[in-house]
């Protein structure tokens, strides 16, 4: 996604840390007896990771965008916090990160769908499990692709802030493969491209359960959001899953 420079100015306001998200993670992290360590995959500008670090947790963030990581590292100046960011893809995680080291691994804001190859997705789930401590949890947050299944194209819910709006269109091609087009609409009405025909894999609840079982996760819990309301495939626009 080479257009990340175009979203940098608006990133933190489009993806704020909601109180319900913070509470979800604080409750989860408090269930571990030993001091938990968290890995955030596709951490973006690092705002959420900073919140957890300021709450006393050890946090590692990885992303492939040098622009977003530069923003994340500029925020990393709070004394007494344990936080670091690395430019790294999901393919490289097990080469450079410690196995059986992280209590919680997160991949939020729909970013797991950009791992658009089934073989690489299975590797992603396998590698996440190998990086987790026994009893650790993988958290995924995605659009509910069962809900947004119209073809050949469908608009996903816009993400809005005071100054901008993020539009996402999911397109299905003749061969069944899918891609997204993302644009930020600025306060002046100008549309700025963020992702142009970026391939995605629609990770539905059933496919998540399939991948999870294939690599050894034994339990998958799904909700419609961080407030832990029940998930309904035909009714819930969003999906949050916890894999253990």
PDB file of C-alpha atoms in Angstrom:
ATOM      1  CA  UNK A   1       0.000   0.000   0.000  1.00  0.00           C
ATOM      2  CA  UNK A   2       2.339   2.641  -1.341  1.00  0.00           C
ATOM      3  CA  UNK A   3      -0.125   5.500  -0.806  1.00  0.00           C
ATOM      4  CA  UNK A   4       0.184   5.592   3.000  1.00  0.00           C
ATOM      5  CA  UNK A   5       1.794   9.034   2.834  1.00  0.00           C
ATOM      6  CA  UNK A   6      -1.628  10.279   1.705  1.00  0.00           C
ATOM      7  CA  UNK A   7      -3.364   9.168   4.908  1.00  0.00           C
ATOM      8  CA  UNK A   8      -0.692  10.104   7.442  1.00  0.00           C
ATOM      9  CA  UNK A   9      -2.186  13.505   8.271  1.00  0.00           C
ATOM     10  CA  UNK A  10      -5.574  11.938   9.041  1.00  0.00           C
ATOM     11  CA  UNK A  11      -4.580   8.493  10.353  1.00  0.00           C
ATOM     12  CA  UNK A  12      -4.914   9.076  14.093  1.00  0.00           C
ATOM     13  CA  UNK A  13      -8.263  10.833  13.799  1.00  0.00           C
ATOM     14  CA  UNK A  14      -9.675   8.156  11.481  1.00  0.00           C
ATOM     15  CA  UNK A  15      -8.499   5.346  13.765  1.00  0.00           C
ATOM     16  CA  UNK A  16      -8.847   6.730  17.302  1.00  0.00           C
ATOM     17  CA  UNK A  17      -8.529   4.519  20.361  1.00  0.00           C
ATOM     18  CA  UNK A  18     -12.117   4.007  21.479  1.00  0.00           C
ATOM     19  CA  UNK A  19     -12.705   3.531  25.235  1.00  0.00           C
ATOM     20  CA  UNK A  20     -14.430   0.185  24.577  1.00  0.00           C
ATOM     21  CA  UNK A  21     -11.356  -1.040  22.672  1.00  0.00           C
ATOM     22  CA  UNK A  22      -9.027  -0.001  25.473  1.00  0.00           C
ATOM     23  CA  UNK A  23     -11.256  -1.683  28.072  1.00  0.00           C
ATOM     24  CA  UNK A  24     -11.405  -4.896  26.006  1.00  0.00           C
ATOM     25  CA  UNK A  25      -7.613  -5.135  25.964  1.00  0.00           C
ATOM     26  CA  UNK A  26      -7.070  -4.130  29.576  1.00  0.00           C
ATOM     27  CA  UNK A  27      -9.494  -6.832  30.711  1.00  0.00           C
ATOM     28  CA  UNK A  28      -7.785  -9.386  28.469  1.00  0.00           C
ATOM     29  CA  UNK A  29      -4.256  -8.486  29.562  1.00  0.00           C
ATOM     30  CA  UNK A  30      -5.221  -8.654  33.226  1.00  0.00           C
ATOM     31  CA  UNK A  31      -6.116 -12.347  32.854  1.00  0.00           C
ATOM     32  CA  UNK A  32      -2.454 -13.350  32.520  1.00  0.00           C
ATOM     33  CA  UNK A  33      -0.553 -14.281  35.683  1.00  0.00           C
ATOM     34  CA  UNK A  34       2.897 -13.327  34.377  1.00  0.00           C
ATOM     35  CA  UNK A  35       3.475  -9.798  33.004  1.00  0.00           C
ATOM     36  CA  UNK A  36       1.982 -10.020  29.500  1.00  0.00           C
ATOM     37  CA  UNK A  37       3.708  -8.947  26.312  1.00  0.00           C
ATOM     38  CA  UNK A  38       1.716  -7.743  23.307  1.00  0.00           C
ATOM     39  CA  UNK A  39       2.564  -7.859  19.598  1.00  0.00           C
ATOM     40  CA  UNK A  40       0.619  -5.547  17.286  1.00  0.00           C
ATOM     41  CA  UNK A  41       0.712  -6.546  13.606  1.00  0.00           C
ATOM     42  CA  UNK A  42       0.174  -3.651  11.182  1.00  0.00           C
ATOM     43  CA  UNK A  43       0.356  -1.206  14.067  1.00  0.00           C
ATOM     44  CA  UNK A  44       0.006   1.874  11.857  1.00  0.00           C
ATOM     45  CA  UNK A  45       0.951   5.101  13.624  1.00  0.00           C
ATOM     46  CA  UNK A  46       1.181   3.370  17.007  1.00  0.00           C
ATOM     47  CA  UNK A  47      -1.436   5.366  18.942  1.00  0.00           C
ATOM     48  CA  UNK A  48      -3.178   2.300  20.380  1.00  0.00           C
ATOM     49  CA  UNK A  49       0.136   0.712  21.269  1.00  0.00           C
ATOM     50  CA  UNK A  50       1.117   3.868  23.154  1.00  0.00           C
ATOM     51  CA  UNK A  51      -2.085   3.636  25.204  1.00  0.00           C
ATOM     52  CA  UNK A  52      -1.243   0.100  26.302  1.00  0.00           C
ATOM     53  CA  UNK A  53       2.393   0.980  27.007  1.00  0.00           C
ATOM     54  CA  UNK A  54       1.300   3.891  29.200  1.00  0.00           C
ATOM     55  CA  UNK A  55      -0.858   1.398  31.101  1.00  0.00           C
ATOM     56  CA  UNK A  56       2.314  -0.502  31.991  1.00  0.00           C
ATOM     57  CA  UNK A  57       2.403  -3.221  29.342  1.00  0.00           C
ATOM     58  CA  UNK A  58       5.299  -4.366  27.155  1.00  0.00           C
ATOM     59  CA  UNK A  59       4.345  -3.668  23.530  1.00  0.00           C
ATOM     60  CA  UNK A  60       5.950  -4.427  20.164  1.00  0.00           C
ATOM     61  CA  UNK A  61       4.496  -3.018  16.952  1.00  0.00           C
ATOM     62  CA  UNK A  62       5.349  -4.044  13.403  1.00  0.00           C
ATOM     63  CA  UNK A  63       4.281  -2.570  10.072  1.00  0.00           C
ATOM     64  CA  UNK A  64       5.517  -2.464   6.497  1.00  0.00           C
ATOM     65  CA  UNK A  65       4.975   1.279   6.042  1.00  0.00           C
ATOM     66  CA  UNK A  66       8.050   3.394   6.879  1.00  0.00           C
ATOM     67  CA  UNK A  67       5.858   6.508   6.854  1.00  0.00           C
ATOM     68  CA  UNK A  68       3.524   5.200   9.559  1.00  0.00           C
ATOM     69  CA  UNK A  69       6.413   3.754  11.575  1.00  0.00           C
ATOM     70  CA  UNK A  70       8.173   7.108  11.558  1.00  0.00           C
ATOM     71  CA  UNK A  71       5.021   8.604  13.065  1.00  0.00           C
ATOM     72  CA  UNK A  72       4.859   5.788  15.631  1.00  0.00           C
ATOM     73  CA  UNK A  73       8.463   6.279  16.685  1.00  0.00           C
ATOM     74  CA  UNK A  74       7.985  10.024  17.102  1.00  0.00           C
ATOM     75  CA  UNK A  75       5.364   9.229  19.750  1.00  0.00           C
ATOM     76  CA  UNK A  76       7.689   6.803  21.574  1.00  0.00           C
ATOM     77  CA  UNK A  77       9.076   9.267  24.104  1.00  0.00           C
ATOM     78  CA  UNK A  78       7.124   8.542  27.266  1.00  0.00           C
ATOM     79  CA  UNK A  79       9.598   7.810  30.106  1.00  0.00           C
ATOM     80  CA  UNK A  80       9.206   4.482  31.834  1.00  0.00           C
ATOM     81  CA  UNK A  81       7.320   2.750  29.021  1.00  0.00           C
ATOM     82  CA  UNK A  82       8.380  -0.461  27.291  1.00  0.00           C
ATOM     83  CA  UNK A  83       7.509  -0.095  23.607  1.00  0.00           C
ATOM     84  CA  UNK A  84       9.309  -0.512  20.297  1.00  0.00           C
ATOM     85  CA  UNK A  85       8.405  -0.525  16.594  1.00  0.00           C
ATOM     86  CA  UNK A  86       9.947  -2.438  13.685  1.00  0.00           C
ATOM     87  CA  UNK A  87       9.525  -2.358   9.921  1.00  0.00           C
ATOM     88  CA  UNK A  88       8.614  -5.955   9.253  1.00  0.00           C
ATOM     89  CA  UNK A  89       6.128  -8.002   7.236  1.00  0.00           C
ATOM     90  CA  UNK A  90       4.161 -10.973   8.521  1.00  0.00           C
ATOM     91  CA  UNK A  91       6.469 -13.205   6.464  1.00  0.00           C
ATOM     92  CA  UNK A  92       9.414 -12.159   8.626  1.00  0.00           C
ATOM     93  CA  UNK A  93       7.851 -12.420  12.091  1.00  0.00           C
ATOM     94  CA  UNK A  94       9.226 -15.771  13.139  1.00  0.00           C
ATOM     95  CA  UNK A  95      12.705 -14.933  11.827  1.00  0.00           C
ATOM     96  CA  UNK A  96      13.137 -11.942  14.102  1.00  0.00           C
ATOM     97  CA  UNK A  97      10.635 -12.270  16.962  1.00  0.00           C
ATOM     98  CA  UNK A  98      10.725 -14.697  19.867  1.00  0.00           C
ATOM     99  CA  UNK A  99       8.639 -17.844  19.708  1.00  0.00           C
ATOM    100  CA  UNK A 100       6.262 -18.534  22.618  1.00  0.00           C
ATOM    101  CA  UNK A 101       6.957 -14.967  23.761  1.00  0.00           C
ATOM    102  CA  UNK A 102       3.762 -12.925  23.369  1.00  0.00           C
ATOM    103  CA  UNK A 103       0.659 -13.220  25.525  1.00  0.00           C
ATOM    104  CA  UNK A 104      -1.520 -11.336  23.040  1.00  0.00           C
ATOM    105  CA  UNK A 105      -1.117 -10.754  19.301  1.00  0.00           C
ATOM    106  CA  UNK A 106      -3.386  -8.251  17.543  1.00  0.00           C
ATOM    107  CA  UNK A 107      -4.173  -7.510  13.916  1.00  0.00           C
ATOM    108  CA  UNK A 108      -6.830  -4.778  13.769  1.00  0.00           C
ATOM    109  CA  UNK A 109      -8.639  -2.470  11.331  1.00  0.00           C
ATOM    110  CA  UNK A 110      -9.171  -5.213   8.759  1.00  0.00           C
ATOM    111  CA  UNK A 111      -5.496  -5.483   7.884  1.00  0.00           C
ATOM    112  CA  UNK A 112      -5.373  -9.304   8.023  1.00  0.00           C
ATOM    113  CA  UNK A 113      -7.438  -9.395   4.817  1.00  0.00           C
ATOM    114  CA  UNK A 114      -4.519  -7.853   2.909  1.00  0.00           C
ATOM    115  CA  UNK A 115      -2.672 -11.161   3.311  1.00  0.00           C
ATOM    116  CA  UNK A 116      -4.583 -12.182   0.212  1.00  0.00           C
ATOM    117  CA  UNK A 117      -3.045 -15.591  -0.549  1.00  0.00           C
ATOM    118  CA  UNK A 118      -4.486 -18.668   1.181  1.00  0.00           C
ATOM    119  CA  UNK A 119      -1.059 -20.258   1.663  1.00  0.00           C
ATOM    120  CA  UNK A 120       0.308 -17.066   3.208  1.00  0.00           C
ATOM    121  CA  UNK A 121      -2.786 -16.727   5.386  1.00  0.00           C
ATOM    122  CA  UNK A 122      -2.291 -20.227   6.747  1.00  0.00           C
ATOM    123  CA  UNK A 123       1.342 -19.315   7.425  1.00  0.00           C
ATOM    124  CA  UNK A 124       0.150 -16.148   9.181  1.00  0.00           C
ATOM    125  CA  UNK A 125      -2.097 -18.111  11.537  1.00  0.00           C
ATOM    126  CA  UNK A 126       0.598 -20.752  12.083  1.00  0.00           C
ATOM    127  CA  UNK A 127       3.260 -18.150  12.844  1.00  0.00           C
ATOM    128  CA  UNK A 128       0.981 -16.251  15.219  1.00  0.00           C
ATOM    129  CA  UNK A 129       0.341 -19.433  17.154  1.00  0.00           C
ATOM    130  CA  UNK A 130       4.070 -20.177  17.344  1.00  0.00           C
ATOM    131  CA  UNK A 131       4.772 -16.666  18.684  1.00  0.00           C
ATOM    132  CA  UNK A 132       2.100 -16.931  21.389  1.00  0.00           C
ATOM    133  CA  UNK A 133       2.760 -18.193  24.880  1.00  0.00           C
ATOM    134  CA  UNK A 134       0.721 -21.240  25.967  1.00  0.00           C
ATOM    135  CA  UNK A 135      -2.762 -19.901  26.618  1.00  0.00           C
ATOM    136  CA  UNK A 136      -2.064 -16.722  24.640  1.00  0.00           C
ATOM    137  CA  UNK A 137      -4.660 -15.028  22.436  1.00  0.00           C
ATOM    138  CA  UNK A 138      -4.750 -13.806  18.838  1.00  0.00           C
ATOM    139  CA  UNK A 139      -7.208 -10.928  18.318  1.00  0.00           C
ATOM    140  CA  UNK A 140      -8.519 -10.086  14.839  1.00  0.00           C
ATOM    141  CA  UNK A 141     -10.785  -7.174  13.903  1.00  0.00           C
ATOM    142  CA  UNK A 142     -12.322  -7.147  10.424  1.00  0.00           C
ATOM    143  CA  UNK A 143     -15.341  -6.124   8.405  1.00  0.00           C
ATOM    144  CA  UNK A 144     -17.875  -8.945   8.364  1.00  0.00           C
ATOM    145  CA  UNK A 145     -17.502 -10.098   4.767  1.00  0.00           C
ATOM    146  CA  UNK A 146     -20.616 -12.291   5.083  1.00  0.00           C
ATOM    147  CA  UNK A 147     -22.574  -9.082   5.643  1.00  0.00           C
ATOM    148  CA  UNK A 148     -20.864  -7.239   2.767  1.00  0.00           C
ATOM    149  CA  UNK A 149     -21.206  -9.930   0.114  1.00  0.00           C
ATOM    150  CA  UNK A 150     -22.885  -8.020  -2.725  1.00  0.00           C
ATOM    151  CA  UNK A 151     -21.236  -8.407  -6.123  1.00  0.00           C
ATOM    152  CA  UNK A 152     -19.663  -7.075  -8.249  1.00  0.00           C
ATOM    153  CA  UNK A 153     -18.949  -4.261  -5.757  1.00  0.00           C
ATOM    154  CA  UNK A 154     -20.064  -2.983  -2.371  1.00  0.00           C
ATOM    155  CA  UNK A 155     -19.212   0.014  -0.221  1.00  0.00           C
ATOM    156  CA  UNK A 156     -17.916  -0.849   3.246  1.00  0.00           C
ATOM    157  CA  UNK A 157     -18.885   1.492   6.111  1.00  0.00           C
ATOM    158  CA  UNK A 158     -17.111   4.831   5.817  1.00  0.00           C
ATOM    159  CA  UNK A 159     -14.771   5.809   8.657  1.00  0.00           C
ATOM    160  CA  UNK A 160     -15.310   9.465   9.537  1.00  0.00           C
ATOM    161  CA  UNK A 161     -13.604  12.200  11.525  1.00  0.00           C
ATOM    162  CA  UNK A 162     -14.243  15.931  11.709  1.00  0.00           C
ATOM    163  CA  UNK A 163     -11.838  16.662   8.852  1.00  0.00           C
ATOM    164  CA  UNK A 164     -11.985  13.548   6.700  1.00  0.00           C
ATOM    165  CA  UNK A 165     -13.817  10.421   5.631  1.00  0.00           C
ATOM    166  CA  UNK A 166     -12.291   7.105   4.550  1.00  0.00           C
ATOM    167  CA  UNK A 167     -14.207   5.378   1.740  1.00  0.00           C
ATOM    168  CA  UNK A 168     -13.621   1.682   0.985  1.00  0.00           C
ATOM    169  CA  UNK A 169     -15.091  -0.168  -2.004  1.00  0.00           C
ATOM    170  CA  UNK A 170     -14.814  -3.973  -2.229  1.00  0.00           C
ATOM    171  CA  UNK A 171     -14.828  -5.285  -5.803  1.00  0.00           C
ATOM    172  CA  UNK A 172     -15.259  -8.894  -6.946  1.00  0.00           C
ATOM    173  CA  UNK A 173     -13.635  -9.770 -10.273  1.00  0.00           C
ATOM    174  CA  UNK A 174     -14.876 -12.316 -12.818  1.00  0.00           C
ATOM    175  CA  UNK A 175     -12.539 -14.999 -11.446  1.00  0.00           C
ATOM    176  CA  UNK A 176     -13.903 -14.504  -7.913  1.00  0.00           C
ATOM    177  CA  UNK A 177     -10.848 -12.694  -6.570  1.00  0.00           C
ATOM    178  CA  UNK A 178     -11.404  -9.438  -4.717  1.00  0.00           C
ATOM    179  CA  UNK A 179      -9.693  -6.110  -4.329  1.00  0.00           C
ATOM    180  CA  UNK A 180     -10.389  -2.847  -2.560  1.00  0.00           C
ATOM    181  CA  UNK A 181     -10.155   0.768  -3.543  1.00  0.00           C
ATOM    182  CA  UNK A 182      -9.711   3.219  -0.647  1.00  0.00           C
ATOM    183  CA  UNK A 183      -9.870   6.992  -0.777  1.00  0.00           C
ATOM    184  CA  UNK A 184      -9.767   9.697   1.866  1.00  0.00           C
ATOM    185  CA  UNK A 185     -12.228  12.535   1.349  1.00  0.00           C
ATOM    186  CA  UNK A 186     -10.802  15.711   2.871  1.00  0.00           C
ATOM    187  CA  UNK A 187     -12.825  18.564   4.356  1.00  0.00           C
ATOM    188  CA  UNK A 188     -12.494  20.408   1.040  1.00  0.00           C
ATOM    189  CA  UNK A 189     -14.076  17.490  -0.814  1.00  0.00           C
ATOM    190  CA  UNK A 190     -10.843  16.331  -2.443  1.00  0.00           C
ATOM    191  CA  UNK A 191     -10.463  12.556  -2.844  1.00  0.00           C
ATOM    192  CA  UNK A 192      -6.995  11.135  -2.136  1.00  0.00           C
ATOM    193  CA  UNK A 193      -6.184   7.533  -3.055  1.00  0.00           C
ATOM    194  CA  UNK A 194      -4.962   5.279  -0.247  1.00  0.00           C
ATOM    195  CA  UNK A 195      -5.268   1.850  -1.872  1.00  0.00           C
ATOM    196  CA  UNK A 196      -5.731   1.273  -5.603  1.00  0.00           C
ATOM    197  CA  UNK A 197      -7.011  -2.200  -6.546  1.00  0.00           C
ATOM    198  CA  UNK A 198      -5.285  -3.718  -3.517  1.00  0.00           C
ATOM    199  CA  UNK A 199      -5.944  -7.517  -3.436  1.00  0.00           C
ATOM    200  CA  UNK A 200      -7.724  -8.809  -0.339  1.00  0.00           C
ATOM    201  CA  UNK A 201      -8.944 -12.147   0.969  1.00  0.00           C
ATOM    202  CA  UNK A 202     -12.412 -11.906   2.570  1.00  0.00           C
ATOM    203  CA  UNK A 203     -11.713 -13.469   5.958  1.00  0.00           C
ATOM    204  CA  UNK A 204     -15.176 -14.531   7.077  1.00  0.00           C
ATOM    205  CA  UNK A 205     -15.960 -16.082  10.451  1.00  0.00           C
ATOM    206  CA  UNK A 206     -16.046 -19.560   8.914  1.00  0.00           C
ATOM    207  CA  UNK A 207     -12.700 -19.109   7.155  1.00  0.00           C
ATOM    208  CA  UNK A 208     -11.104 -17.799  10.354  1.00  0.00           C
ATOM    209  CA  UNK A 209     -12.334 -20.898  12.183  1.00  0.00           C
ATOM    210  CA  UNK A 210     -11.000 -23.078   9.362  1.00  0.00           C
ATOM    211  CA  UNK A 211      -7.538 -21.505   9.404  1.00  0.00           C
ATOM    212  CA  UNK A 212      -7.480 -21.545  13.218  1.00  0.00           C
ATOM    213  CA  UNK A 213      -8.274 -25.253  13.422  1.00  0.00           C
ATOM    214  CA  UNK A 214      -5.732 -26.124  10.716  1.00  0.00           C
ATOM    215  CA  UNK A 215      -2.813 -24.684  12.723  1.00  0.00           C
ATOM    216  CA  UNK A 216      -3.829 -25.883  16.182  1.00  0.00           C
ATOM    217  CA  UNK A 217      -5.934 -23.157  17.784  1.00  0.00           C
ATOM    218  CA  UNK A 218      -8.530 -24.975  19.855  1.00  0.00           C
ATOM    219  CA  UNK A 219     -11.004 -22.217  20.662  1.00  0.00           C
ATOM    220  CA  UNK A 220     -12.430 -19.299  18.647  1.00  0.00           C
ATOM    221  CA  UNK A 221     -14.804 -16.710  20.115  1.00  0.00           C
ATOM    222  CA  UNK A 222     -16.400 -14.088  17.869  1.00  0.00           C
ATOM    223  CA  UNK A 223     -18.254 -10.883  18.699  1.00  0.00           C
ATOM    224  CA  UNK A 224     -19.732  -8.033  16.690  1.00  0.00           C
ATOM    225  CA  UNK A 225     -17.281  -5.577  18.269  1.00  0.00           C
ATOM    226  CA  UNK A 226     -15.055  -4.846  21.239  1.00  0.00           C
ATOM    227  CA  UNK A 227     -18.170  -4.476  23.411  1.00  0.00           C
ATOM    228  CA  UNK A 228     -18.548  -8.287  23.118  1.00  0.00           C
ATOM    229  CA  UNK A 229     -22.070  -8.183  21.758  1.00  0.00           C
ATOM    230  CA  UNK A 230     -23.122 -11.449  20.070  1.00  0.00           C
ATOM    231  CA  UNK A 231     -21.978 -11.925  16.489  1.00  0.00           C
ATOM    232  CA  UNK A 232     -24.583 -12.617  13.793  1.00  0.00           C
ATOM    233  CA  UNK A 233     -23.170 -13.269  10.297  1.00  0.00           C
ATOM    234  CA  UNK A 234     -26.153 -11.703   8.525  1.00  0.00           C
ATOM    235  CA  UNK A 235     -26.595  -8.740  10.888  1.00  0.00           C
ATOM    236  CA  UNK A 236     -23.210  -7.643  12.231  1.00  0.00           C
ATOM    237  CA  UNK A 237     -21.181  -5.242  10.032  1.00  0.00           C
ATOM    238  CA  UNK A 238     -17.991  -5.973  11.970  1.00  0.00           C
ATOM    239  CA  UNK A 239     -16.232  -8.965  13.462  1.00  0.00           C
ATOM    240  CA  UNK A 240     -13.847  -9.308  16.407  1.00  0.00           C
ATOM    241  CA  UNK A 241     -12.375 -12.768  17.034  1.00  0.00           C
ATOM    242  CA  UNK A 242     -10.283 -14.180  19.855  1.00  0.00           C
ATOM    243  CA  UNK A 243      -8.308 -17.321  19.008  1.00  0.00           C
ATOM    244  CA  UNK A 244      -6.647 -19.488  21.642  1.00  0.00           C
TER     245      UNK A 244
END
